[in-house]
mmCIF file of C-alpha atoms in Angstrom:
data_model
loop_
_atom_site.group_PDB
_atom_site.id
_atom_site.type_symbol
_atom_site.label_atom_id
_atom_site.label_comp_id
_atom_site.label_asym_id
_atom_site.label_seq_id
_atom_site.Cartn_x
_atom_site.Cartn_y
_atom_site.Cartn_z
ATOM 1 C CA MET E 1148 -2.523 93.093 -39.035
ATOM 2 C CA ASN E 1149 -3.111 92.909 -35.290
ATOM 3 C CA LEU E 1150 0.143 93.740 -33.523
ATOM 4 C CA SER E 1151 -1.152 95.156 -30.239
ATOM 5 C CA VAL E 1152 1.447 97.900 -30.287
ATOM 6 C CA GLU E 1153 1.270 101.280 -28.613
ATOM 7 C CA PRO E 1154 -0.795 103.868 -30.491
ATOM 8 C CA GLY E 1155 1.240 105.600 -33.172
ATOM 9 C CA LEU E 1156 3.981 102.956 -33.211
ATOM 10 C CA ALA E 1157 4.388 101.732 -36.778
ATOM 11 C CA ALA E 1158 4.986 98.069 -37.477
ATOM 12 C CA ASN E 1159 8.343 98.854 -39.056
ATOM 13 C CA ALA E 1160 9.399 100.458 -35.777
ATOM 14 C CA VAL E 1161 8.900 97.252 -33.804
ATOM 15 C CA PRO E 1162 12.374 95.873 -32.942
ATOM 16 C CA ASP E 1163 13.184 92.338 -34.054
ATOM 17 C CA ALA E 1164 13.502 91.188 -30.448
ATOM 18 C CA VAL E 1165 9.990 92.430 -29.677
ATOM 19 C CA ALA E 1166 8.563 90.819 -32.811
ATOM 20 C CA VAL E 1167 10.235 87.524 -31.876
ATOM 21 C CA GLU E 1168 8.861 87.687 -28.338
ATOM 22 C CA ARG E 1169 5.344 88.377 -29.577
ATOM 23 C CA THR E 1170 5.569 85.590 -32.123
ATOM 24 C CA LEU E 1171 6.535 83.165 -29.376
ATOM 25 C CA GLY E 1172 3.542 84.468 -27.460
ATOM 26 C CA GLY E 1173 1.241 83.366 -30.270
ATOM 27 C CA ASP E 1174 1.014 86.532 -32.376
ATOM 28 C CA ARG E 1175 1.561 85.312 -35.938
ATOM 29 C CA ASP E 1176 1.190 88.812 -37.318
ATOM 30 C CA ALA E 1177 4.358 89.715 -35.448
ATOM 31 C CA TYR E 1178 6.277 87.145 -37.466
ATOM 32 C CA ARG E 1179 5.050 88.791 -40.651
ATOM 33 C CA ILE E 1180 6.986 91.873 -39.596
ATOM 34 C CA LEU E 1181 10.162 89.805 -39.510
ATOM 35 C CA VAL E 1182 9.416 88.240 -42.883
ATOM 36 C CA GLU E 1183 8.711 91.580 -44.535
ATOM 37 C CA ARG E 1184 11.777 93.156 -42.960
ATOM 38 C CA HIS E 1185 14.302 90.478 -43.901
ATOM 39 C CA SER E 1186 12.866 88.703 -46.943
ATOM 40 C CA GLN E 1187 14.629 90.911 -49.499
ATOM 41 C CA ASN E 1188 18.066 90.208 -48.058
ATOM 42 C CA VAL E 1189 17.333 86.479 -47.855
ATOM 43 C CA TYR E 1190 16.005 86.488 -51.417
ATOM 44 C CA ARG E 1191 19.204 88.084 -52.736
ATOM 45 C CA LEU E 1192 21.225 85.304 -51.136
ATOM 46 C CA ALA E 1193 18.839 82.634 -52.410
ATOM 47 C CA TYR E 1194 18.917 83.997 -55.965
ATOM 48 C CA ARG E 1195 22.696 84.074 -56.052
ATOM 49 C CA MET E 1196 22.855 80.547 -54.719
ATOM 50 C CA ALA E 1197 20.101 79.058 -56.879
ATOM 51 C CA GLY E 1198 20.588 81.057 -60.062
ATOM 52 C CA ASN E 1199 16.862 81.370 -60.808
ATOM 53 C CA SER E 1200 13.837 83.041 -59.266
ATOM 54 C CA HIS E 1201 11.696 79.905 -58.865
ATOM 55 C CA ASP E 1202 14.192 78.084 -56.637
ATOM 56 C CA ALA E 1203 15.086 81.322 -54.862
ATOM 57 C CA GLU E 1204 11.471 81.865 -53.829
ATOM 58 C CA GLU E 1205 11.253 78.305 -52.531
ATOM 59 C CA ILE E 1206 14.424 78.791 -50.496
ATOM 60 C CA VAL E 1207 13.041 81.992 -48.980
ATOM 61 C CA GLN E 1208 9.735 80.360 -48.060
ATOM 62 C CA GLU E 1209 11.447 77.339 -46.541
ATOM 63 C CA ALA E 1210 13.923 79.487 -44.618
ATOM 64 C CA PHE E 1211 11.223 81.547 -42.938
ATOM 65 C CA LEU E 1212 9.091 78.463 -42.304
ATOM 66 C CA ARG E 1213 12.014 76.766 -40.584
ATOM 67 C CA GLY E 1214 12.740 79.975 -38.729
ATOM 68 C CA TYR E 1215 9.192 80.030 -37.404
ATOM 69 C CA GLN E 1216 9.336 76.372 -36.399
ATOM 70 C CA LYS E 1217 12.693 76.802 -34.649
ATOM 71 C CA LEU E 1218 12.085 80.226 -33.157
ATOM 72 C CA LYS E 1219 12.299 78.898 -29.608
ATOM 73 C CA GLN E 1220 15.877 77.863 -30.388
ATOM 74 C CA PHE E 1221 16.731 81.408 -31.455
ATOM 75 C CA ALA E 1222 16.490 82.869 -27.962
ATOM 76 C CA GLY E 1223 18.201 86.094 -29.032
ATOM 77 C CA GLN E 1224 21.495 84.301 -29.664
ATOM 78 C CA ALA E 1225 22.129 86.534 -32.677
ATOM 79 C CA ASN E 1226 20.520 89.151 -34.850
ATOM 80 C CA PHE E 1227 17.343 87.624 -36.290
ATOM 81 C CA GLY E 1228 18.288 88.698 -39.809
ATOM 82 C CA THR E 1229 21.645 86.949 -39.509
ATOM 83 C CA TRP E 1230 20.004 83.872 -38.017
ATOM 84 C CA VAL E 1231 17.417 83.407 -40.783
ATOM 85 C CA TYR E 1232 20.099 84.226 -43.381
ATOM 86 C CA ARG E 1233 22.103 81.250 -42.117
ATOM 87 C CA ILE E 1234 19.029 79.040 -42.240
ATOM 88 C CA ALA E 1235 18.525 80.032 -45.873
ATOM 89 C CA ALA E 1236 22.191 79.456 -46.706
ATOM 90 C CA ASN E 1237 22.202 75.997 -45.145
ATOM 91 C CA TYR E 1238 19.003 75.022 -46.926
ATOM 92 C CA ALA E 1239 20.418 76.302 -50.216
ATOM 93 C CA ILE E 1240 23.567 74.224 -49.653
ATOM 94 C CA ASP E 1241 21.453 71.115 -49.088
ATOM 95 C CA ARG E 1242 19.515 71.820 -52.287
ATOM 96 C CA LEU E 1243 22.699 72.304 -54.292
ATOM 97 C CA ARG E 1244 24.153 69.052 -53.011
ATOM 98 C CA GLN E 1245 20.959 67.189 -53.791
ATOM 99 C CA ARG E 1246 20.835 68.685 -57.265
ATOM 100 C CA LYS E 1247 24.433 67.710 -57.972
ATOM 101 C CA VAL E 1248 23.600 64.127 -57.064
ATOM 102 C CA GLU E 1249 20.525 64.185 -59.281
ATOM 103 C CA ASP E 1250 22.487 65.734 -62.147
ATOM 104 C CA ALA E 1251 25.149 63.055 -61.825
ATOM 105 C CA ARG E 1252 22.524 60.333 -61.933
ATOM 106 C CA ARG E 1253 21.046 61.797 -65.070
ATOM 107 C CA GLU E 1254 24.543 62.277 -66.476
ATOM 108 C CA GLN E 1255 23.761 65.880 -67.263
ATOM 109 C CA PRO E 1256 26.694 67.973 -66.089
ATOM 110 C CA SER E 1257 25.258 71.154 -67.565
ATOM 111 C CA ARG E 1258 23.797 73.573 -65.015
ATOM 112 C CA GLU E 1259 22.012 75.763 -67.503
ATOM 113 C CA SER E 1260 18.622 77.103 -66.466
ATOM 114 C CA GLU E 1261 15.554 75.421 -67.859
ATOM 115 C CA ASP E 1262 13.725 78.740 -67.802
ATOM 116 C CA GLY E 1263 14.497 80.740 -70.919
ATOM 117 C CA SER E 1264 13.697 83.967 -69.076
ATOM 118 C CA GLU E 1265 16.655 83.389 -66.813
ATOM 119 C CA ILE E 1266 19.239 83.724 -69.608
ATOM 120 C CA ASP E 1267 21.128 86.304 -67.546
ATOM 121 C CA PRO E 1268 20.671 85.011 -63.976
ATOM 122 C CA LEU E 1269 23.718 86.866 -62.671
ATOM 123 C CA ALA E 1270 22.315 90.292 -63.365
ATOM 124 C CA GLN E 1271 21.655 90.642 -59.635
ATOM 125 C CA LEU E 1272 24.873 89.176 -58.275
ATOM 126 C CA LYS E 1273 26.303 92.378 -56.867
ATOM 127 C CA ASP E 1274 23.042 94.147 -56.127
ATOM 128 C CA ALA E 1275 19.377 94.105 -57.008
ATOM 129 C CA ALA E 1276 19.774 96.697 -59.764
ATOM 130 C CA PRO E 1277 23.257 96.563 -61.337
ATOM 131 C CA SER E 1278 24.301 99.418 -63.563
ATOM 132 C CA PRO E 1279 24.169 98.988 -67.344
ATOM 133 C CA GLU E 1280 27.905 99.633 -67.426
ATOM 134 C CA ARG E 1281 28.580 96.563 -65.300
ATOM 135 C CA LEU E 1282 26.789 94.226 -67.665
ATOM 136 C CA ALA E 1283 27.356 95.998 -70.962
ATOM 137 C CA GLY E 1284 28.150 93.392 -73.558
ATOM 138 C CA SER E 1285 28.502 90.732 -70.872
ATOM 139 C CA THR E 1286 25.832 88.181 -71.799
ATOM 140 C CA GLN E 1287 28.465 85.608 -72.685
ATOM 141 C CA LEU E 1288 30.435 86.449 -69.565
ATOM 142 C CA ALA E 1289 27.331 86.136 -67.390
ATOM 143 C CA LEU E 1290 26.533 82.736 -68.841
ATOM 144 C CA ARG E 1291 30.113 81.594 -68.217
ATOM 145 C CA MET E 1292 29.901 82.917 -64.676
ATOM 146 C CA GLN E 1293 26.723 80.937 -64.054
ATOM 147 C CA GLN E 1294 28.406 77.818 -65.365
ATOM 148 C CA ALA E 1295 31.488 78.459 -63.235
ATOM 149 C CA LEU E 1296 29.387 78.970 -60.110
ATOM 150 C CA GLY E 1297 27.607 75.723 -60.849
ATOM 151 C CA GLU E 1298 30.953 73.932 -60.945
ATOM 152 C CA LEU E 1299 31.851 75.066 -57.424
ATOM 153 C CA THR E 1300 31.086 72.843 -54.479
ATOM 154 C CA PRO E 1301 28.052 73.967 -52.432
ATOM 155 C CA ALA E 1302 30.376 75.180 -49.665
ATOM 156 C CA GLU E 1303 32.533 77.162 -52.107
ATOM 157 C CA ARG E 1304 29.497 78.743 -53.716
ATOM 158 C CA THR E 1305 28.069 79.724 -50.350
ATOM 159 C CA ALA E 1306 31.390 81.120 -49.177
ATOM 160 C CA ILE E 1307 32.018 83.309 -52.204
ATOM 161 C CA VAL E 1308 28.450 84.621 -52.301
ATOM 162 C CA MET E 1309 28.560 85.512 -48.617
ATOM 163 C CA ARG E 1310 32.041 87.028 -48.746
ATOM 164 C CA HIS E 1311 32.191 88.916 -52.026
ATOM 165 C CA TRP E 1312 28.557 89.783 -52.702
ATOM 166 C CA ASP E 1313 26.990 90.073 -49.268
ATOM 167 C CA GLY E 1314 30.114 91.307 -47.491
ATOM 168 C CA CYS E 1315 29.926 88.761 -44.660
ATOM 169 C CA GLY E 1316 32.877 88.256 -42.353
ATOM 170 C CA ILE E 1317 34.912 85.069 -42.206
ATOM 171 C CA GLU E 1318 33.517 84.191 -38.779
ATOM 172 C CA GLU E 1319 29.955 84.377 -40.084
ATOM 173 C CA ILE E 1320 30.878 82.246 -43.088
ATOM 174 C CA ALA E 1321 32.537 79.717 -40.800
ATOM 175 C CA ALA E 1322 29.421 79.590 -38.618
ATOM 176 C CA THR E 1323 27.227 79.005 -41.656
ATOM 177 C CA LEU E 1324 29.500 76.303 -43.049
ATOM 178 C CA LYS E 1325 30.034 74.859 -39.557
ATOM 179 C CA SER E 1326 33.787 74.970 -40.050
ATOM 180 C CA SER E 1327 36.796 76.702 -38.535
ATOM 181 C CA THR E 1328 37.704 80.219 -39.643
ATOM 182 C CA THR E 1329 40.830 78.845 -41.310
ATOM 183 C CA ALA E 1330 38.783 76.354 -43.297
ATOM 184 C CA ALA E 1331 36.336 79.105 -44.255
ATOM 185 C CA LYS E 1332 39.183 81.301 -45.517
ATOM 186 C CA ASN E 1333 40.517 78.418 -47.575
ATOM 187 C CA THR E 1334 37.068 77.763 -49.017
ATOM 188 C CA VAL E 1335 36.719 81.396 -50.084
ATOM 189 C CA PHE E 1336 40.212 81.335 -51.592
ATOM 190 C CA ARG E 1337 39.522 78.176 -53.586
ATOM 191 C CA ALA E 1338 36.258 79.580 -54.901
ATOM 192 C CA VAL E 1339 37.891 82.835 -55.984
ATOM 193 C CA GLN E 1340 40.729 81.015 -57.721
ATOM 194 C CA LYS E 1341 38.345 78.714 -59.583
ATOM 195 C CA LEU E 1342 36.226 81.621 -60.784
ATOM 196 C CA ARG E 1343 39.249 83.640 -61.852
ATOM 197 C CA ILE E 1344 40.539 80.718 -63.913
ATOM 198 C CA ALA E 1345 37.123 80.118 -65.450
ATOM 199 C CA LEU E 1346 36.724 83.793 -66.333
ATOM 200 C CA GLU E 1347 40.310 84.423 -67.442
ATOM 201 C CA PRO E 1348 39.305 84.818 -71.126
ATOM 202 C CA PHE E 1349 37.140 87.767 -70.053
ATOM 203 C CA ALA E 1350 39.766 89.398 -67.842
ATOM 204 C CA GLU E 1351 40.692 92.106 -70.361
ATOM 205 C CA GLY E 1352 39.383 95.466 -69.254
ATOM 206 C CA GLY E 1353 38.356 94.108 -65.872
ATOM 207 C CA ARG E 1354 34.958 92.917 -67.098
ATOM 208 C CA ALA E 1355 35.167 89.676 -65.125
ATOM 209 C CA ALA E 1356 35.983 91.503 -61.918
ATOM 210 C CA LYS E 1357 33.066 93.871 -62.446
ATOM 211 C CA VAL E 1358 30.513 91.097 -62.832
ATOM 212 C CA MET E 1359 32.033 89.159 -59.942
ATOM 213 C CA GLY E 1360 31.728 92.245 -57.769
ATOM 214 C CA MET E 1361 35.399 92.034 -56.851
ATOM 215 C CA GLU E 1362 36.584 95.184 -58.540
#
């Protein structure tokens, strides 16, 4: 990797702003720093939105590709990580909307994964390595959660993932959804209410709240 940095300065010590500037100057290796630095966070969002690793990886790749193509528009207007996160969220929303249309055309309301290995796709909802206690005996609950998430609108799904699993503020959610803060709050509220109703049978002992990450 040719970064043309000062001797002894590690790639992971290069600030985002510097990496962006060098990328705009034609140094593609500099963009790799940004990808490596922020890809894990973007992947977590993508996985929660998509519900499976295959689509999540595609979302991540597309997000960073679009970020590279639109980098001149970035111009330091925000933290790069936040900026590419929003790109990923918006692309994921578009994919969800498209999939809902395709599902309706096929008259297949079920959102179950086609990949048998993804039987517990919500195992990483709260973090990349949830404790065994959180998911103990919760296979049925996790499957119901996946179904409930699939029944949310793309905006509701984005809002609840950003708010309750990634800890984003209302203003950031509003910016991603291109709505007012009031509308964003209402979207989060609706999503929470829908999930609580869907998971009410599992409410005993707080299991639903644990898996939702709202405990």
